[in-house]
Coordinates of C-alpha atoms in Angstrom, one line a residue:
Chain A
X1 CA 215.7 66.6 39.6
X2 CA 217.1 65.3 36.7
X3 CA 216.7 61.5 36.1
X4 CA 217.1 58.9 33.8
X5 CA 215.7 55.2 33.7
X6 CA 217.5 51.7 33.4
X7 CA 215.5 48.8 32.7
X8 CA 215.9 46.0 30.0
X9 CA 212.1 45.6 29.7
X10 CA 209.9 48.6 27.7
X11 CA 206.7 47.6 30.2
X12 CA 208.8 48.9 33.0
X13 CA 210.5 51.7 32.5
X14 CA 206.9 52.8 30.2
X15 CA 205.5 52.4 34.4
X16 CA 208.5 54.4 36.0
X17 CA 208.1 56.9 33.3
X18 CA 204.7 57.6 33.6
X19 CA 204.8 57.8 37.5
X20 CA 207.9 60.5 36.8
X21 CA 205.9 62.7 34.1
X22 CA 203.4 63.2 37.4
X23 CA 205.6 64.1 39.4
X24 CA 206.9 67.8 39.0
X25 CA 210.0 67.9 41.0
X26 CA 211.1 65.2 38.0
X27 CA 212.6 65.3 34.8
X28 CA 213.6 62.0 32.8
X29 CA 216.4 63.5 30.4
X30 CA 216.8 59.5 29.3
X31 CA 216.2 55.8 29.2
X32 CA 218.1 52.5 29.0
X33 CA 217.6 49.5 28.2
X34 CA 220.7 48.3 29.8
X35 CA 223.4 50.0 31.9
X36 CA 226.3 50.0 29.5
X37 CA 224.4 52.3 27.2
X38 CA 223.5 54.4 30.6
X39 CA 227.3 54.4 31.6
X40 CA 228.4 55.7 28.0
X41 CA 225.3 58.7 28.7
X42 CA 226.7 59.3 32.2
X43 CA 230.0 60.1 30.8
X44 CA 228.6 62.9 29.2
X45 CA 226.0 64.0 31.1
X46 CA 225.3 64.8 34.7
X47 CA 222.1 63.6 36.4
X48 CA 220.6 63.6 40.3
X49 CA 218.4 60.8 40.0
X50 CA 218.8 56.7 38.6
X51 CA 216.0 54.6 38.4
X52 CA 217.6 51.2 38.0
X53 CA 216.9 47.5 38.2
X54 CA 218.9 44.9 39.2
X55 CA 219.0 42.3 36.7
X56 CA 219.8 42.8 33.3
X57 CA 221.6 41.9 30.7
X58 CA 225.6 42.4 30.1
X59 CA 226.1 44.3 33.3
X60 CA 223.7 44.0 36.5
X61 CA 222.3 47.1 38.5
X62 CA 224.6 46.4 41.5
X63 CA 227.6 46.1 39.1
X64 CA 226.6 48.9 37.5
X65 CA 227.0 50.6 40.9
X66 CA 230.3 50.0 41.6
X67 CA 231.6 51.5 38.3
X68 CA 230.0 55.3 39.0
X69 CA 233.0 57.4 40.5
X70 CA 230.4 60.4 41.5
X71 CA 227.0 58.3 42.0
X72 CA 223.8 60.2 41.9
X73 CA 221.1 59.5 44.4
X74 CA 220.3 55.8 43.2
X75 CA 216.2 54.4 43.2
X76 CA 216.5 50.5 42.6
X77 CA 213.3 48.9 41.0
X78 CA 213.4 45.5 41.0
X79 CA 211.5 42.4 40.7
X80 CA 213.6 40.9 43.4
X81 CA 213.8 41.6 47.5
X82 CA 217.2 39.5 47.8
X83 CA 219.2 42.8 47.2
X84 CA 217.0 45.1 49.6
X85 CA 219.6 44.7 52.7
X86 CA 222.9 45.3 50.3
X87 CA 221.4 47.8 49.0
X88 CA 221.7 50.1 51.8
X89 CA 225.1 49.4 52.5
X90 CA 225.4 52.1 49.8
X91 CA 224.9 55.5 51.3
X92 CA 223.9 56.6 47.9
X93 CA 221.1 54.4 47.2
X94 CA 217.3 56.3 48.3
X95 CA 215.2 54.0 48.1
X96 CA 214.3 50.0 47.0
X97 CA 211.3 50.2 45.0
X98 CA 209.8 46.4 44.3
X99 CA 207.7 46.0 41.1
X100 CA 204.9 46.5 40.1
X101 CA 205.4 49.9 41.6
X102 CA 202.0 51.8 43.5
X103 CA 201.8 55.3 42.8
X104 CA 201.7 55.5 46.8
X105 CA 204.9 54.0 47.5
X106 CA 206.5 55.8 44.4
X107 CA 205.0 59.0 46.2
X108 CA 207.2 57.8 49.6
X109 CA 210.4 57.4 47.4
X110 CA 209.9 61.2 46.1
X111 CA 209.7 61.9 49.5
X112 CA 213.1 60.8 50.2
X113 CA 214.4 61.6 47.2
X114 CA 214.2 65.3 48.4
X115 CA 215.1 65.1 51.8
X116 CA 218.3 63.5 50.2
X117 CA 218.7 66.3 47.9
X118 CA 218.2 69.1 50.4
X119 CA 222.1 69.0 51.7
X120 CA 223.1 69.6 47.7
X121 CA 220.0 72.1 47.0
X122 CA 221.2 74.1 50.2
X123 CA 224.6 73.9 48.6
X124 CA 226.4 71.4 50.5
X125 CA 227.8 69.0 48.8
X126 CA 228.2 66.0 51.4
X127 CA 226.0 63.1 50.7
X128 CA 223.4 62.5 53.2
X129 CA 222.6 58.8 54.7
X130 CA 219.8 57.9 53.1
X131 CA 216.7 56.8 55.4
X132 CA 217.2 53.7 57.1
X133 CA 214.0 51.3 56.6
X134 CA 213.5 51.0 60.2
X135 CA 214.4 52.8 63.9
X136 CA 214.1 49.8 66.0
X137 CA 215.0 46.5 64.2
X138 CA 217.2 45.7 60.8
X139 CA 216.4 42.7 58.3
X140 CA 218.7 39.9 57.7
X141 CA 219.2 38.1 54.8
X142 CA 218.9 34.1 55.0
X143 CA 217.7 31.7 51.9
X144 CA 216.0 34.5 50.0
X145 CA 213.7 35.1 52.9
X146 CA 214.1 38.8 55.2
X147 CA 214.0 38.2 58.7
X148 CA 213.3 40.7 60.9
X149 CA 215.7 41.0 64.2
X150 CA 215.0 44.0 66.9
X151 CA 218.0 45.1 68.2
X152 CA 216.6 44.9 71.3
X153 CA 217.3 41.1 71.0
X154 CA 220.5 41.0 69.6
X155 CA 223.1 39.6 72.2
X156 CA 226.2 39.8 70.2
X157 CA 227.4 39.2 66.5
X158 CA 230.6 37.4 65.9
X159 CA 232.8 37.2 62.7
X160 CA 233.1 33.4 61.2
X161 CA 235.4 34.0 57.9
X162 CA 232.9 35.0 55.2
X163 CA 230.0 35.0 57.7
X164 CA 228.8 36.1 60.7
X165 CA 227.0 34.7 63.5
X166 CA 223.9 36.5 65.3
X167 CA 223.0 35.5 68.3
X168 CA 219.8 36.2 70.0
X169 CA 217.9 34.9 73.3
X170 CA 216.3 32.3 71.3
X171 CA 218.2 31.5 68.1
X172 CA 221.6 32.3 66.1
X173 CA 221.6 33.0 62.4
X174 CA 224.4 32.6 60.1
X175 CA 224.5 35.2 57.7
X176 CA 227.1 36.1 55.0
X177 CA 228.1 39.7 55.6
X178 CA 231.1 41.3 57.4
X179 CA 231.1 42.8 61.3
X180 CA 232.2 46.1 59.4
X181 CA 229.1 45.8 57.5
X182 CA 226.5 45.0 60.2
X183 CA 228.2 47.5 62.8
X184 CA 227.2 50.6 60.4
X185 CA 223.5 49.3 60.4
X186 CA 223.5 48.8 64.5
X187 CA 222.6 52.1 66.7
X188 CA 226.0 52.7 68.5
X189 CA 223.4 53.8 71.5
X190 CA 223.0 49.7 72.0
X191 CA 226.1 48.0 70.2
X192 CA 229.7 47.9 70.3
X193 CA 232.5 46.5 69.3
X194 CA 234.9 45.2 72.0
X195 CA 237.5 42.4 69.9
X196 CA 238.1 42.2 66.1
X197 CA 235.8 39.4 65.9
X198 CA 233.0 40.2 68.4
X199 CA 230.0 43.2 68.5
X200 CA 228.0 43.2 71.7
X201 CA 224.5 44.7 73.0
X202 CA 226.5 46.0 75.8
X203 CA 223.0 46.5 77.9
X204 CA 222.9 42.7 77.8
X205 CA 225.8 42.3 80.0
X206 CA 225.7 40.2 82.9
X207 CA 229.4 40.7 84.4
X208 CA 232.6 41.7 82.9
X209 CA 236.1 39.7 84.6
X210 CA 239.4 40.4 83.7
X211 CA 239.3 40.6 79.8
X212 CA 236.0 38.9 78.9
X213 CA 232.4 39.8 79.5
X214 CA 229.3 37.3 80.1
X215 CA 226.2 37.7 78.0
X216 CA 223.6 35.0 78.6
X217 CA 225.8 31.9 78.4
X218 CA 228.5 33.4 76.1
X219 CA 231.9 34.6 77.2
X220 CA 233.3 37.1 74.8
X221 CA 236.7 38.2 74.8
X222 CA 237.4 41.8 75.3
X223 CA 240.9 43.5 73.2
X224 CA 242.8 45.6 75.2
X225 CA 242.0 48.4 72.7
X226 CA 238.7 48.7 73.2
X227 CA 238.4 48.1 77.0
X228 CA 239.1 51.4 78.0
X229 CA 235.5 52.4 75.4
X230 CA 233.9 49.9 77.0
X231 CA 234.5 51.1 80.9
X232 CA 233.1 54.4 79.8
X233 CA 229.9 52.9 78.5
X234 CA 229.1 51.2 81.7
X235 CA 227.5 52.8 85.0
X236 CA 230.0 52.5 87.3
X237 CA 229.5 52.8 90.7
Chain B
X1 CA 190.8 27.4 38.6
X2 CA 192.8 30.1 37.2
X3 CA 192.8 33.6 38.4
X4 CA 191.4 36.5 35.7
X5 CA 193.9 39.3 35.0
X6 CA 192.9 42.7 35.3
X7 CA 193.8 46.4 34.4
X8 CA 193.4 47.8 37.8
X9 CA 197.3 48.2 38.4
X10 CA 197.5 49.8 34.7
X11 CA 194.3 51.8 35.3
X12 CA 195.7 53.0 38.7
X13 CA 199.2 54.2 37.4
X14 CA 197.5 55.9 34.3
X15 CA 195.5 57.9 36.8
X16 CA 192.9 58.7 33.7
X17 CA 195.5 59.2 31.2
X18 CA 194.0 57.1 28.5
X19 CA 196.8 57.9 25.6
X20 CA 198.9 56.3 28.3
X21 CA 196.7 53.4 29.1
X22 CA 196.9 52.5 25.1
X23 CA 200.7 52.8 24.9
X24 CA 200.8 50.5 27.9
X25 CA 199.0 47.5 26.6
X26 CA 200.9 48.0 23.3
X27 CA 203.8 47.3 24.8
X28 CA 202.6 44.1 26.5
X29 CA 201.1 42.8 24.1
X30 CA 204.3 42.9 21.8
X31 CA 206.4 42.2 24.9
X32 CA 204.7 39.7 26.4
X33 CA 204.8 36.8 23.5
X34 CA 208.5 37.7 23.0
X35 CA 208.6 36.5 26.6
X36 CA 206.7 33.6 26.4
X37 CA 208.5 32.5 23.5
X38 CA 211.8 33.2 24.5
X39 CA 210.7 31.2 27.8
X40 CA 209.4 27.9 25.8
X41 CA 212.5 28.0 23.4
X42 CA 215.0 27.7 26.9
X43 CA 212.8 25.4 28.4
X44 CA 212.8 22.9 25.7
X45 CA 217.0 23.3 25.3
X46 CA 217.0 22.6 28.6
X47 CA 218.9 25.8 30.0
X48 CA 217.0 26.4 32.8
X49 CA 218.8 29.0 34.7
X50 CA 218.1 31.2 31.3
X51 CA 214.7 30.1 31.5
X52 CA 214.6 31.4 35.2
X53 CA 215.6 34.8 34.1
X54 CA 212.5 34.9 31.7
X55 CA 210.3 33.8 34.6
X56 CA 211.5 36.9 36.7
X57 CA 210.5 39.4 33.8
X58 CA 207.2 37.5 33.3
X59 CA 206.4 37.9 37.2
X60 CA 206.6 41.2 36.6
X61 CA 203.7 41.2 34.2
X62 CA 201.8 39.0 36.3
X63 CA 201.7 41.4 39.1
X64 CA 200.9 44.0 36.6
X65 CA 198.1 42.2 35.0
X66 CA 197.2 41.9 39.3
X67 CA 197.5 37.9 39.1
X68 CA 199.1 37.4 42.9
X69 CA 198.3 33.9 42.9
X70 CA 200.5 33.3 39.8
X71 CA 202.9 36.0 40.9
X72 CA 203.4 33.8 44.1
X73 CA 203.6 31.1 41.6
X74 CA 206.6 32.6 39.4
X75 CA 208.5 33.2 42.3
X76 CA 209.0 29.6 43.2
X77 CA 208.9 28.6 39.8
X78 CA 212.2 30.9 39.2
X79 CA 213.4 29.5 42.2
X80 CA 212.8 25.9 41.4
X81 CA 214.8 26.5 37.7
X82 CA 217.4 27.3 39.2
X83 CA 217.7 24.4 40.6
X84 CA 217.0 21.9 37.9
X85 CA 213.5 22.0 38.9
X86 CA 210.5 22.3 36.1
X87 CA 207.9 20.7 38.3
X88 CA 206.2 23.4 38.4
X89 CA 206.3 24.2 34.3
X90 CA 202.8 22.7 33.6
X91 CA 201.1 24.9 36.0
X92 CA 203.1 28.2 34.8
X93 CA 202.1 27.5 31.3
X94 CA 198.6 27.4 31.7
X95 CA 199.2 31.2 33.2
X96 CA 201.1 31.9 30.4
X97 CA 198.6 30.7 28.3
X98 CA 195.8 32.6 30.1
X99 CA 197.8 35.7 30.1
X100 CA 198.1 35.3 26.1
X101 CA 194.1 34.9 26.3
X102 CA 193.6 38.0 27.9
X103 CA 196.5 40.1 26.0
X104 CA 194.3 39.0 22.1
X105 CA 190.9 39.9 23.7
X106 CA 192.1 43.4 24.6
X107 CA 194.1 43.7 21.3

């Protein structure tokens, strides 16, 4: 796998350099200390593999992101956990490497790194989702501190403008993210979406009247569109 | 009391490779000051959100050099600058200072 490295300081990218001279399946063609000089390279020059951090200089990691038309597999390594849950809305981004990077966790992101790249080794082309960093439970993102939610006790997200609203047996968090956004990181085995602004855990349903449904104490409306999905879900009798 | 830094992250990522190992603390200790200065010079113009952004890449040392206390440290300290609060500047700078220490007897 062809790589190259983007990090404004020398210490770091010395570290993700030596951990990618061990490694065989990797080759670092290049380095950067910033991403505009990495974009100019990329122009030119086809790689598989970025290793890039967040913030720097000029132009960030995650702006640098959004200018690549045919992104490689993406590493980030970064000083920072703010980005982690962003990150993954990529399907392109591997792996979220924090610093100082263990030679054991790097070992984890190689890991991934080539079950992402067996689809394109195989020959097909279509980008694999890149591993989810749990099965059973997501991580929100409130005040620069991760929570941890298990979908298990998820009731039911609803849209608020820029925000939306989680609601669990115990607590609600506000969190600024889209329905869109959270829906693709829910297991469709447990949620749905039954009104523009409202996703349910339809197993935490206590009755369903006319065109709304009762979870706990919340009555949720249901759209007309997405009844029909819903009926299907449920064990009728 | 202040925590000692150590080479045990740097000794673990060189795996044995000494010629690395050398190259390594080159670069921090020409890095490093750079840093520190470029940190004191913001903090004393009283740009503070510029001064954060020094403090992240100084963490970063800090939990190379395997100082977690002072790591832990950093990362309120960044957060407090970007709030308008140094409160915490007199304790980072002893760090700093301790980090310079350790960076000229390894020279």
């Amino acid at each position: 796998m062809r790589c190259i490295i983007i990090d404004d300081e020398v210490s770091a990218r010395a570290i993700v350099n030596e951990l990618c001279e061990v490694t065989p399946e990797l080759e670092v063609v290049a380095q950067f200390p910033n991403a505009v000089e990495a974009l100019k390279f990329l122009n030119q020059h086809t790689v598989d593999v970025i290793f890039l951090d967040i913030h720097m200089p000029f132009l960030t990691g995650v702006d640098f992101i959004q200018t690549l038309k045919n992104p490689p597999r993406v590493v980030f390594t970064t000083s920072d956990t703010d980005f982690a849950i962003e990150a993954y809305a990529y399907e392109f981004i591997v792996d979220y490497l924090v610093k100082p990077i263990t030679r054991d966790r790097f070992l984890k992101t190689i890991a991934k790194l080539k079950n992402a790249m067996q689809p394109v080794l195989a020959g097909d082309t279509s980008l694999e989702m890149p591993e989810l960093p749990t099965e059973d439970h997501l991580y929100i993102n409130i005040d620069r501190r991760l929570i941890k939610l298990k979908y298990q006790d998820i009731l039911l997200i609803e849209a608020k403008g820029d925000y939306i609203e989680i609601k669990t047996v115990d607590t609600m968090h506000r969190v600024h993210s889209t329905l869109k956004k959270i829906k693709e990181k829910l297991p469709e085995s447990l949620f749905m979406q039954i009104h523009r602004s409202y996703i349910i855990n339809y197993t935490k349903i206590i009755d369903i009247q006319d065109n709304s449904v009762l979870i706990e104490r919340n009555v949720i409306p249901i759209s007309r569109s997405n009844r029909p999905s819903l009926m299907q879900r449920l064990n009728l009798l | 009391m202040l925590e000692t830094p150590n080479l045990n992250y740097i000794k673990e990522i060189a795996g044995g490779n000494e010629e690395f190992e050398k190259k390594f603390l080159t670069i921090i200790q020409h890095e490093f000051p750079k840093e520190k200065e470029d940190y004191l010079k913001l903090l004393n113009g009283k740009e503070l959100e510029e001064a954060a952004k020094v403090v992240h890449k100084i963490k970063h040392k800090l939990g190379i050099l395997s100082m977690n206390a002072s790591y832990k440290l950093a990362i309120r300290y960044e957060e407090d600058l970007k709030y308008g609060d140094e409160k915490l500047g007199k304790d980072f700078l002893k760090v700093l200072e301790t980090v310079e220490d350790f960076i000229l007897k390894i020279a």
